[in-house]
Amino acid sequence: MPELPEVETIRTALSDVLVGQSIEKLIFHRKDLRDPFPKSALRKILLHQEILSVERRSKYILINTKKGQAVVHLGMTGVFHYHDTEKPQVDHTHFVLAAKKQGQATKYLHYIDPRRFGRFGAIGQGAEKWLANLGPEPLNSFEELVESLFEKSRRRKQPIKSFIMDPKNVVGVGNIYAAEALFRTKLNPFKAAGLISKKSYEEMSRHIVDVLKEAIKQGGTTFRDFRDINGQSGYFRIHLDVYGREGEPCRRCKGRISREMMAGRSTFYCAGCQK
DNA sequence: CGGGCGGCCTGGAGGC
DNA sequence: TGCCTCCAGGCCGCCC
């Protein structure tokens, strides 16, 4: 489901409702998602502790207290819903955080994830491995991003789309935004990463940054499952040029948008103007 | 090592 | 109304 803009949308929302509050209850409705929940470590970090900040690294959300860091990944279909009740409202509600501010009514964050590709862990209990070997944050240093992508890509035959979707090279870019950034750069997604010039890496990096920032402003892209914690969709979908537009007219040339499989993922592009 | 593929899961859409 | 196949914003382990 979520790429950087969607995770950032959720991070902002969680920060708004959690920072300065404490978690009074942590209810688990199963023992695991992709990995077993480190329940006692999570309770130690979160229960009755002030939430100091909610950060994002790659597609991971970090919830910080003075006892440590809890880590959430939304997988493909993970969402948080903010409710007045702790009782699950839908199937696949896997854990619930009861959040309370002094003198206010308790509110509940329900984590719902039908496919269960998400994660909920703790730094020091395995989650630190999830964050090891991640490439640069695209919204941090632009120079570092360009330099890192160019250096890592030398002599690589991997298609550029797979290359930028690998979080070892740059984080946060998934199937939608890889397609969109390459369209804007007029780069064919199948072109070998090692054959692309430094100048093209600069242009592509600029488009990656721009498309991610624009999508954040629109609250992300909702294709199917993605929702903010109050249920709203993201509105970047109407700005997509290629993703999900197979057979529709290219907005730049007279071509039609193609869809081909690459490494098991649908790959949308315009064969007319992406060379 | 680099890179593709299948698997992890469930559910929605579309064909018959 | 089925029942089947394909597909889905991610990531990991396996295999060549």
Short mmCIF file of N, CA, C and O (backbone and C1' of nucleotides) in Angstrom, two decimals, chain A residues 1 34 73 223-224 243 265-266, chain C residues 6-13:
data_model
loop_
_atom_site.label_atom_id
_atom_site.label_comp_id
_atom_site.label_asym_id
_atom_site.label_seq_id
_atom_site.Cartn_x
_atom_site.Cartn_y
_atom_site.Cartn_z
N MET A 1 0.80 -1.21 0.00
CA MET A 1 0.00 0.00 0.00
C MET A 1 0.84 1.27 0.00
O MET A 1 0.91 1.96 -0.96
N ARG A 34 3.80 -10.04 10.17
CA ARG A 34 4.86 -10.82 9.51
C ARG A 34 5.78 -11.46 10.54
O ARG A 34 6.35 -12.53 10.29
N HIS A 73 5.37 -0.78 10.49
CA HIS A 73 5.38 -0.75 9.02
C HIS A 73 4.00 -1.18 8.57
O HIS A 73 3.42 -2.11 9.12
N PHE A 223 -5.39 4.22 -4.00
CA PHE A 223 -5.83 3.36 -5.10
C PHE A 223 -6.92 2.43 -4.62
O PHE A 223 -7.95 2.27 -5.23
N ARG A 224 -6.65 1.78 -3.50
CA ARG A 224 -7.62 0.84 -2.97
C ARG A 224 -7.80 1.08 -1.48
O ARG A 224 -8.80 1.64 -1.04
N TYR A 243 0.83 5.59 -13.71
CA TYR A 243 0.44 4.46 -12.86
C TYR A 243 -1.08 4.24 -12.94
O TYR A 243 -1.87 5.16 -12.74
N ARG A 265 6.29 -6.97 -10.87
CA ARG A 265 5.47 -5.80 -10.59
C ARG A 265 4.98 -5.17 -11.89
O ARG A 265 5.76 -5.05 -12.85
N SER A 266 3.73 -4.72 -11.93
CA SER A 266 3.22 -3.98 -13.07
C SER A 266 4.03 -2.72 -13.26
O SER A 266 4.31 -2.01 -12.30
P DC C 6 -3.95 -16.82 -14.08
"O5'" DC C 6 -4.12 -15.27 -13.78
"C5'" DC C 6 -4.92 -14.47 -14.64
"C4'" DC C 6 -5.06 -13.09 -14.03
"C3'" DC C 6 -3.72 -12.54 -13.50
"O3'" DC C 6 -3.55 -11.22 -13.98
"C1'" DC C 6 -5.39 -12.42 -11.82
P DC C 7 -2.09 -10.57 -13.89
"O5'" DC C 7 -2.30 -9.44 -12.79
"C5'" DC C 7 -3.33 -8.48 -12.92
"C4'" DC C 7 -3.60 -7.91 -11.56
"C3'" DC C 7 -2.33 -7.56 -10.80
"O3'" DC C 7 -2.03 -6.18 -10.95
"C1'" DC C 7 -4.01 -8.57 -9.40
P DA C 8 -0.65 -5.63 -10.37
"O5'" DA C 8 -1.03 -5.15 -8.89
"C5'" DA C 8 -1.91 -4.08 -8.68
"C4'" DA C 8 -2.15 -3.93 -7.19
"C3'" DA C 8 -0.87 -4.09 -6.37
"O3'" DA C 8 -0.24 -2.81 -6.23
"C1'" DA C 8 -2.69 -5.32 -5.41
P DG C 9 1.24 -2.60 -6.90
"O5'" DG C 9 1.90 -1.45 -6.04
"C5'" DG C 9 1.18 -0.50 -5.35
"C4'" DG C 9 2.17 0.29 -4.50
"C3'" DG C 9 2.63 -0.46 -3.25
"O3'" DG C 9 3.86 0.13 -2.85
"C1'" DG C 9 1.32 1.34 -2.59
P DG C 10 5.18 -0.74 -2.76
"O5'" DG C 10 4.84 -1.80 -1.61
"C5'" DG C 10 4.59 -1.36 -0.29
"C4'" DG C 10 5.47 -2.08 0.70
"C3'" DG C 10 6.98 -2.01 0.45
"O3'" DG C 10 7.62 -1.95 1.73
"C1'" DG C 10 6.27 -4.26 0.30
P DC C 11 9.22 -1.77 1.83
"O5'" DC C 11 9.74 -3.25 2.06
"C5'" DC C 11 9.33 -3.91 3.27
"C4'" DC C 11 9.63 -5.37 3.14
"C3'" DC C 11 11.12 -5.69 2.95
"O3'" DC C 11 11.49 -6.42 4.09
"C1'" DC C 11 9.74 -7.03 1.57
P DC C 12 13.02 -6.72 4.42
"O5'" DC C 12 13.08 -8.30 4.30
"C5'" DC C 12 12.03 -9.08 4.86
"C4'" DC C 12 12.21 -10.52 4.41
"C3'" DC C 12 13.67 -10.93 4.25
"O3'" DC C 12 13.84 -12.20 4.85
"C1'" DC C 12 12.50 -11.32 2.23
P DG C 13 15.32 -12.76 5.14
"O5'" DG C 13 15.22 -14.23 4.54
"C5'" DG C 13 13.96 -14.91 4.51
"C4'" DG C 13 13.99 -16.00 3.47
"C3'" DG C 13 15.36 -16.66 3.29
"O3'" DG C 13 15.13 -18.04 3.00
"C1'" DG C 13 14.72 -15.65 1.26
#
